[in-house]
mmCIF file with all atom_site columns, C-alpha atoms in Angstrom:
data_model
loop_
_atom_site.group_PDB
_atom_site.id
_atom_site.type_symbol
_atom_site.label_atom_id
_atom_site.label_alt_id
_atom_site.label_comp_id
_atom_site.label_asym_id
_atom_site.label_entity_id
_atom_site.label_seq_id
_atom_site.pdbx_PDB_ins_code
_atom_site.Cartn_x
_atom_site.Cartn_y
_atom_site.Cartn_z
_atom_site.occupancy
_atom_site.B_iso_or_equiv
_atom_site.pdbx_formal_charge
_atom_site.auth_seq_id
_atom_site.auth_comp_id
_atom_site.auth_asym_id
_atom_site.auth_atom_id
_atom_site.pdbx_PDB_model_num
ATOM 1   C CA . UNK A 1 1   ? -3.412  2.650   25.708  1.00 0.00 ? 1   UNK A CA 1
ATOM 2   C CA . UNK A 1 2   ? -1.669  2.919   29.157  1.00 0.00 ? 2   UNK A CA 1
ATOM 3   C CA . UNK A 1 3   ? -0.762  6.928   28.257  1.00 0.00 ? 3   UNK A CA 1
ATOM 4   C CA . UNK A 1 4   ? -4.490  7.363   27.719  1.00 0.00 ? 4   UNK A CA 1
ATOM 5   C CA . UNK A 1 5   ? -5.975  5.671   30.672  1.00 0.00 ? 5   UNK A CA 1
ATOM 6   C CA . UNK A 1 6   ? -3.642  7.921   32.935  1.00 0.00 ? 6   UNK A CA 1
ATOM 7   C CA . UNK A 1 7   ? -4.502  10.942  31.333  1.00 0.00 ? 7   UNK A CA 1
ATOM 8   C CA . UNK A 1 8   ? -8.358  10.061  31.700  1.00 0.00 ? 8   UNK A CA 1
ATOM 9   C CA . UNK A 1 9   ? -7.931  9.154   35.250  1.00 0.00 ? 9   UNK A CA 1
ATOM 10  C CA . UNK A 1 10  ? -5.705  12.948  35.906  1.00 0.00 ? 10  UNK A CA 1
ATOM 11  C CA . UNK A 1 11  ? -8.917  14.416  34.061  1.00 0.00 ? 11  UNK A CA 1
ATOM 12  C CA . UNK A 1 12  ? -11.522 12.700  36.082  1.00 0.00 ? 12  UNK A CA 1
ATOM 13  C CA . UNK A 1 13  ? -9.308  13.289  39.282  1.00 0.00 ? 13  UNK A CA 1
ATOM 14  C CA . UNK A 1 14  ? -8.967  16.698  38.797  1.00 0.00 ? 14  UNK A CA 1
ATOM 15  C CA . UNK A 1 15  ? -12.626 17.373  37.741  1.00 0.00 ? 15  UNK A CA 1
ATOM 16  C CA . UNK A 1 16  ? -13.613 15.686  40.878  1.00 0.00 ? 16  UNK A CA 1
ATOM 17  C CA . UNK A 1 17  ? -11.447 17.578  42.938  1.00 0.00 ? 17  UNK A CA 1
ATOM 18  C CA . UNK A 1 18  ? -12.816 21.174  40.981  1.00 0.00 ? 18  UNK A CA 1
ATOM 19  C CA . UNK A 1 19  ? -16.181 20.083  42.248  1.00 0.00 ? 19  UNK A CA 1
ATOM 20  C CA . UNK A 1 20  ? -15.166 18.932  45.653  1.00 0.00 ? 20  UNK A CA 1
ATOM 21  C CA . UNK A 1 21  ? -13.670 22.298  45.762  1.00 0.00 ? 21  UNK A CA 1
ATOM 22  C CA . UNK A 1 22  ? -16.657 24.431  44.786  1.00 0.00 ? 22  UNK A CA 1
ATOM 23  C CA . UNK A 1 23  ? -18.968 22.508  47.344  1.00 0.00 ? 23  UNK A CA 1
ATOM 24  C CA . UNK A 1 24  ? -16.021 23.233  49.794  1.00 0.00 ? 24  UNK A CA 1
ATOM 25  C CA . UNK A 1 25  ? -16.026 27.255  49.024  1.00 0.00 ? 25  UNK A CA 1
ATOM 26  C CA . UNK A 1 26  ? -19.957 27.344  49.078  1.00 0.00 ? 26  UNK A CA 1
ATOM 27  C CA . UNK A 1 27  ? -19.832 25.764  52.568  1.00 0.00 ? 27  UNK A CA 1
ATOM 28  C CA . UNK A 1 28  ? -17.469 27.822  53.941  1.00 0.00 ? 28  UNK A CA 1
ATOM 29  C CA . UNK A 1 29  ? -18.851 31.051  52.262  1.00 0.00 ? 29  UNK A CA 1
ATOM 30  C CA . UNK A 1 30  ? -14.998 31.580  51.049  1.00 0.00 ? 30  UNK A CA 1
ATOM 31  C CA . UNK A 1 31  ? -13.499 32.513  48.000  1.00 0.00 ? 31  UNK A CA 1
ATOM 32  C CA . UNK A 1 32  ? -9.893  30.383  47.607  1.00 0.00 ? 32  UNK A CA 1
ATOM 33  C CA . UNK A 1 33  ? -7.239  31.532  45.226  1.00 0.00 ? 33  UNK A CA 1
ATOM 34  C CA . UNK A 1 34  ? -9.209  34.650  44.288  1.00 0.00 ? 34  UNK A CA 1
ATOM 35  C CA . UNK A 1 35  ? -6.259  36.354  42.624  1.00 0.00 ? 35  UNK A CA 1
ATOM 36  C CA . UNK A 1 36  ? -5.628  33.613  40.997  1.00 0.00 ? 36  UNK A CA 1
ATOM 37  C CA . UNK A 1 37  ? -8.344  33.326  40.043  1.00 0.00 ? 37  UNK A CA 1
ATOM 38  C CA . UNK A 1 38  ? -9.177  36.494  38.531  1.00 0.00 ? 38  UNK A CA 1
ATOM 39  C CA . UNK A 1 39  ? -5.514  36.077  36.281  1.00 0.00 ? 39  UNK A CA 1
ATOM 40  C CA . UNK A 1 40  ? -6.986  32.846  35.241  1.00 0.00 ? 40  UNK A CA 1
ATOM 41  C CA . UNK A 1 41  ? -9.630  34.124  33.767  1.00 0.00 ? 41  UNK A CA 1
ATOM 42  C CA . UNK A 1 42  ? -7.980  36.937  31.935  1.00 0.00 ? 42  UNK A CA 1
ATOM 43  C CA . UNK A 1 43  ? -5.793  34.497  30.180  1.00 0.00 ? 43  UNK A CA 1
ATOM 44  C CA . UNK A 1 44  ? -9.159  32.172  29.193  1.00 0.00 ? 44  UNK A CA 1
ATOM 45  C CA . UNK A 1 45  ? -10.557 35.913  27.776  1.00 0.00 ? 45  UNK A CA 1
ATOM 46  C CA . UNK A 1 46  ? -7.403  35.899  25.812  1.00 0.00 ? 46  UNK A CA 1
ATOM 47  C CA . UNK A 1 47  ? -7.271  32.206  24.750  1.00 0.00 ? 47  UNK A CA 1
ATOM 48  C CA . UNK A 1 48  ? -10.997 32.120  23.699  1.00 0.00 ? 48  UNK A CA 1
ATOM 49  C CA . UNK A 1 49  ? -9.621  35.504  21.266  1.00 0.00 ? 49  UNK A CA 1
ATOM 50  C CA . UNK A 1 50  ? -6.996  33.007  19.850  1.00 0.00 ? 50  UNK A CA 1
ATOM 51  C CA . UNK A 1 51  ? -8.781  30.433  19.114  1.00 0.00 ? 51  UNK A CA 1
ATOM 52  C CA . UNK A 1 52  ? -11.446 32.154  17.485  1.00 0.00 ? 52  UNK A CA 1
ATOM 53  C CA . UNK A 1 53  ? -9.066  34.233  15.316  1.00 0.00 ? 53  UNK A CA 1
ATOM 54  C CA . UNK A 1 54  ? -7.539  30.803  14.836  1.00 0.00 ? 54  UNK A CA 1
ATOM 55  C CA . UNK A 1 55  ? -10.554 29.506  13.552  1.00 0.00 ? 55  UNK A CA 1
ATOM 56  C CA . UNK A 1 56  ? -10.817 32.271  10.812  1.00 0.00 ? 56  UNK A CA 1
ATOM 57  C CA . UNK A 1 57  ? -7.526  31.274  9.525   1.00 0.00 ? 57  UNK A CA 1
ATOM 58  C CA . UNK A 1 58  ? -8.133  27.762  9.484   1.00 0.00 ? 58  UNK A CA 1
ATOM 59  C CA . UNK A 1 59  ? -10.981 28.507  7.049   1.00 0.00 ? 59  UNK A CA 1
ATOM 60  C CA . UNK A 1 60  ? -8.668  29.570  4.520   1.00 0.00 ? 60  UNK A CA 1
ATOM 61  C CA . UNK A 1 61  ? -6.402  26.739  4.826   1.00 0.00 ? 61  UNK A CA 1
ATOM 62  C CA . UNK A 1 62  ? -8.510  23.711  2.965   1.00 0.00 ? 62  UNK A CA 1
ATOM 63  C CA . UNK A 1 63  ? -7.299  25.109  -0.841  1.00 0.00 ? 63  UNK A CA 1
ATOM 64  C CA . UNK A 1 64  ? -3.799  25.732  0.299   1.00 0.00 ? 64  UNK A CA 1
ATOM 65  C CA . UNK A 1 65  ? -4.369  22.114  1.921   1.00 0.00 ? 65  UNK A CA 1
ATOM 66  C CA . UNK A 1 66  ? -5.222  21.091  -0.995  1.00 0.00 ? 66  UNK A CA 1
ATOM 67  C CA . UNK A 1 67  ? -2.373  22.307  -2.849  1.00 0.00 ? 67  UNK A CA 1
ATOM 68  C CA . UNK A 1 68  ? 0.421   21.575  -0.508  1.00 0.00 ? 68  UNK A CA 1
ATOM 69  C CA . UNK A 1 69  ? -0.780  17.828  -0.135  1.00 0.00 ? 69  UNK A CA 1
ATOM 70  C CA . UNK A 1 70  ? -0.755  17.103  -3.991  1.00 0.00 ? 70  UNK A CA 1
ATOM 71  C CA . UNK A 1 71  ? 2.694   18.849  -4.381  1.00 0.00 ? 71  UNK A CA 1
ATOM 72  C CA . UNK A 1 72  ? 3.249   16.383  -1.451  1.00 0.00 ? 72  UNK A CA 1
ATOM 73  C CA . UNK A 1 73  ? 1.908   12.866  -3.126  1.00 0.00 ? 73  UNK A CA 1
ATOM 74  C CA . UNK A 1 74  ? 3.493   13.822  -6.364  1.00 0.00 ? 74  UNK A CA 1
ATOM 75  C CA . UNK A 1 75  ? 6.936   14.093  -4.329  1.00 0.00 ? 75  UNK A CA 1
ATOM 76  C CA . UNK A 1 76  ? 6.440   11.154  -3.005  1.00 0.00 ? 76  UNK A CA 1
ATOM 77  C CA . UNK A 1 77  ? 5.381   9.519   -5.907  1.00 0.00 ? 77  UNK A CA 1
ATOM 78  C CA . UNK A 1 78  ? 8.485   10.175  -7.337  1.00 0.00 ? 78  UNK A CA 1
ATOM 79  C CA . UNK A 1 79  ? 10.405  9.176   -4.745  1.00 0.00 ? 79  UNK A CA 1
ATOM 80  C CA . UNK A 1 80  ? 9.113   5.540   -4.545  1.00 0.00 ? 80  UNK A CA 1
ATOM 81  C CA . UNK A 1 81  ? 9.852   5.691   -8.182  1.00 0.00 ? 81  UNK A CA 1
ATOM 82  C CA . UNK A 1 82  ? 13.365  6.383   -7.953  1.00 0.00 ? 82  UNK A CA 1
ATOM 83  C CA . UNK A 1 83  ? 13.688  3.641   -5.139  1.00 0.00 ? 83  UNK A CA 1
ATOM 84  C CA . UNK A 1 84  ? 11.935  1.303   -7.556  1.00 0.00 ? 84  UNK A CA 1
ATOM 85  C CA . UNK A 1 85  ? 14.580  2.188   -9.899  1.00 0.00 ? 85  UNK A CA 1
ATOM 86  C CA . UNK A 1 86  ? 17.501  1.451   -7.534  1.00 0.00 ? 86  UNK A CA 1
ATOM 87  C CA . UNK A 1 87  ? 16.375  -1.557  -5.956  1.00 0.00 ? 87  UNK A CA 1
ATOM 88  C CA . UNK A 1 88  ? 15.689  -2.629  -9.825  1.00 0.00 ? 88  UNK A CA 1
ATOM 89  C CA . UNK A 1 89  ? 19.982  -2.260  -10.000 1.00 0.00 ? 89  UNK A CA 1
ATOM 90  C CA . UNK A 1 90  ? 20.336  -3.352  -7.095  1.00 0.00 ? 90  UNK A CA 1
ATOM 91  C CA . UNK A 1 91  ? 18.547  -6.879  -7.451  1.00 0.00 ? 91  UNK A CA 1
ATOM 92  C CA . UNK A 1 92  ? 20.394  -7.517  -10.620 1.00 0.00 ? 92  UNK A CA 1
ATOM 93  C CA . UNK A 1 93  ? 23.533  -6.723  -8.890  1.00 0.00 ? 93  UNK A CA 1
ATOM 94  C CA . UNK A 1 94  ? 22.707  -9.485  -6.717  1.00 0.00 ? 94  UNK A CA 1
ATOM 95  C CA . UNK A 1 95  ? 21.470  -12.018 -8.968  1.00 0.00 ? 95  UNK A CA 1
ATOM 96  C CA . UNK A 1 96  ? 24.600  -11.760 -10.841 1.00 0.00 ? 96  UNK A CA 1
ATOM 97  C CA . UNK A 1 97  ? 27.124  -12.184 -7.363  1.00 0.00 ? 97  UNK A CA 1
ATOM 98  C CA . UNK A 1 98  ? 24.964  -14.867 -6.499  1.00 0.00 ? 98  UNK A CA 1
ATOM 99  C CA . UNK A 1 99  ? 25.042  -16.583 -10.462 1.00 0.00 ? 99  UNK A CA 1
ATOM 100 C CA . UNK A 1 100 ? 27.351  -18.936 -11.661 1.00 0.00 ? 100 UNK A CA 1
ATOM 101 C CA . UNK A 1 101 ? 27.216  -17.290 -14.459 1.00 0.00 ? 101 UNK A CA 1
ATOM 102 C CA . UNK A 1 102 ? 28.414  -14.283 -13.808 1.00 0.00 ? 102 UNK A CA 1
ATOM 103 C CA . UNK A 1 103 ? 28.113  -11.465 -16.208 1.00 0.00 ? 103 UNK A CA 1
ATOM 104 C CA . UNK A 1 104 ? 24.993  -12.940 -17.486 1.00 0.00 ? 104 UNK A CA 1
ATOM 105 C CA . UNK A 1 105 ? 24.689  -11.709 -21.174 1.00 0.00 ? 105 UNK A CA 1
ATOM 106 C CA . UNK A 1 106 ? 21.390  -12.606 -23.486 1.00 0.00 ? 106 UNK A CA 1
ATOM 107 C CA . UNK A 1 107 ? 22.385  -14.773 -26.580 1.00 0.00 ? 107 UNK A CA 1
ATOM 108 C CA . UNK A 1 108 ? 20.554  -15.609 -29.194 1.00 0.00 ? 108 UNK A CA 1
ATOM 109 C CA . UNK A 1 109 ? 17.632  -18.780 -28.648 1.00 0.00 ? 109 UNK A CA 1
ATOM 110 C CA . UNK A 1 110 ? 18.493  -22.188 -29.941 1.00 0.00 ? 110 UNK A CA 1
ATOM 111 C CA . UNK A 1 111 ? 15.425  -23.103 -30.612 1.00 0.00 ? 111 UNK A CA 1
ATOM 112 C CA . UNK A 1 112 ? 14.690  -23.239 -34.094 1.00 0.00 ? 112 UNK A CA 1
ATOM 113 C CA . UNK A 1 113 ? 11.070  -23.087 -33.509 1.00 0.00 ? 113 UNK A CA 1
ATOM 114 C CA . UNK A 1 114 ? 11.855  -19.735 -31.776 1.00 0.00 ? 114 UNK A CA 1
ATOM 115 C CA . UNK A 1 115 ? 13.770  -18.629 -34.205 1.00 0.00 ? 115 UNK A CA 1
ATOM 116 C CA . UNK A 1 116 ? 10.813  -18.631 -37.040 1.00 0.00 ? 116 UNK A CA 1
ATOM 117 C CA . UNK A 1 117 ? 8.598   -16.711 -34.671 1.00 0.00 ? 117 UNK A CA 1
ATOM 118 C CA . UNK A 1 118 ? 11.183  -14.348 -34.277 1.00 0.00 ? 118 UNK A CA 1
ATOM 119 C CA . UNK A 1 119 ? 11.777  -13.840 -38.182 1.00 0.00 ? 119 UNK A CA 1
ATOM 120 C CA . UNK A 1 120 ? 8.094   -14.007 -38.832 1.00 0.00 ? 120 UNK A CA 1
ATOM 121 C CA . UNK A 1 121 ? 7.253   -10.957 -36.374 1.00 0.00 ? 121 UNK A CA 1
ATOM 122 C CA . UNK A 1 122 ? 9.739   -9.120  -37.632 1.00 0.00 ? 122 UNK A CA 1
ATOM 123 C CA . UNK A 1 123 ? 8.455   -9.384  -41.238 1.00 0.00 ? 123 UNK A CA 1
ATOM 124 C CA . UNK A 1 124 ? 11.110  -11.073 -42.314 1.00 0.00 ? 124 UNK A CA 1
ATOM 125 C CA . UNK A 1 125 ? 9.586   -14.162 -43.847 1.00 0.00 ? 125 UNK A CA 1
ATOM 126 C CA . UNK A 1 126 ? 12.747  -14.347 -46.908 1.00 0.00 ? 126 UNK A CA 1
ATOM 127 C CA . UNK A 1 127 ? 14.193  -17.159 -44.696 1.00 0.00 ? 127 UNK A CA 1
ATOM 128 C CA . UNK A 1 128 ? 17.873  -14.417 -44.067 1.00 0.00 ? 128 UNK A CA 1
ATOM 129 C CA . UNK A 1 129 ? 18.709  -16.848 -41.827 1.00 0.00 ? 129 UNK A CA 1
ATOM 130 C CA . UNK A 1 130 ? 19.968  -14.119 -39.432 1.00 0.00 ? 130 UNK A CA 1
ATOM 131 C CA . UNK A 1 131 ? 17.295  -13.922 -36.183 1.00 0.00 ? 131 UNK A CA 1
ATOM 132 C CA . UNK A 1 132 ? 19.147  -10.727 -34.111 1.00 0.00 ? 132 UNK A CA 1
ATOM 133 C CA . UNK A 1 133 ? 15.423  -10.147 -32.931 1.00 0.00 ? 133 UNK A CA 1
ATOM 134 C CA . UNK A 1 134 ? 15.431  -10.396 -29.268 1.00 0.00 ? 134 UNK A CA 1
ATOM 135 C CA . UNK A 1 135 ? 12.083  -12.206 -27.457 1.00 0.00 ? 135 UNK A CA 1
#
């Protein structure tokens, strides 16, 4: 906010002092800085050229645009996916430092309860006895 308050007050300033300038010259019936002047007005010729041969070119950019900035989300995309990925390892890495149990490995439920779901969705209703079917 500071950054644009000084550059709004260097504007005003030196619009101020352009004006003050101009009423000074028309006073005085002098021209100041006339060969400056006439070189700065050259190079504003030569500007205005650029920028309208600037604007033509910018009129073709929009597809490219386009094009470039869906390349761009898709690489993106896939990089948030790969940091999913590794802070996925990453957290499990830390659960198991931080566990007691270290080395945490899945075993099989106790529950008998859960253990007749489990046979049941697998289809097998003969009563095996063997529930490998993880939940």
């Amino acid at each position: 906010m500071t950054f644009s308050i000084v550059v709004f007050s260097v504007s005003l300033l030196s619009i101020v002092l352009l004006f003050s300038l101009k009423h000074f010259e028309i006073r005085r019936e002098r021209v100041f800085f006339a060969e400056w002047r006439q070189k700065a007005d050259v190079r504003a010729l030569q500007l205005k050229e650029l920028l309208d041969a600037a604007r033509l070119d910018l009129s073709k950019i929009p597809p490219e645009a386009v094009r470039l900035s869906r390349i761009g989300i898709h690489q993106l995309a896939l990089g948030f996916a790969a940091f999913a990925r590794r802070t996925e390892r990453y957290a499990h890495q830390v659960a198991d430092l931080v566990s007691y149990k270290h080395r945490f490995e899945k075993r099989d439920t106790r529950s008998e309860f859960l253990k007749k779901v489990a046979e049941h969705k697998s289809g097998g209703a003969g009563g095996s006895g063997d529930s490998t079917t993880e939940l």
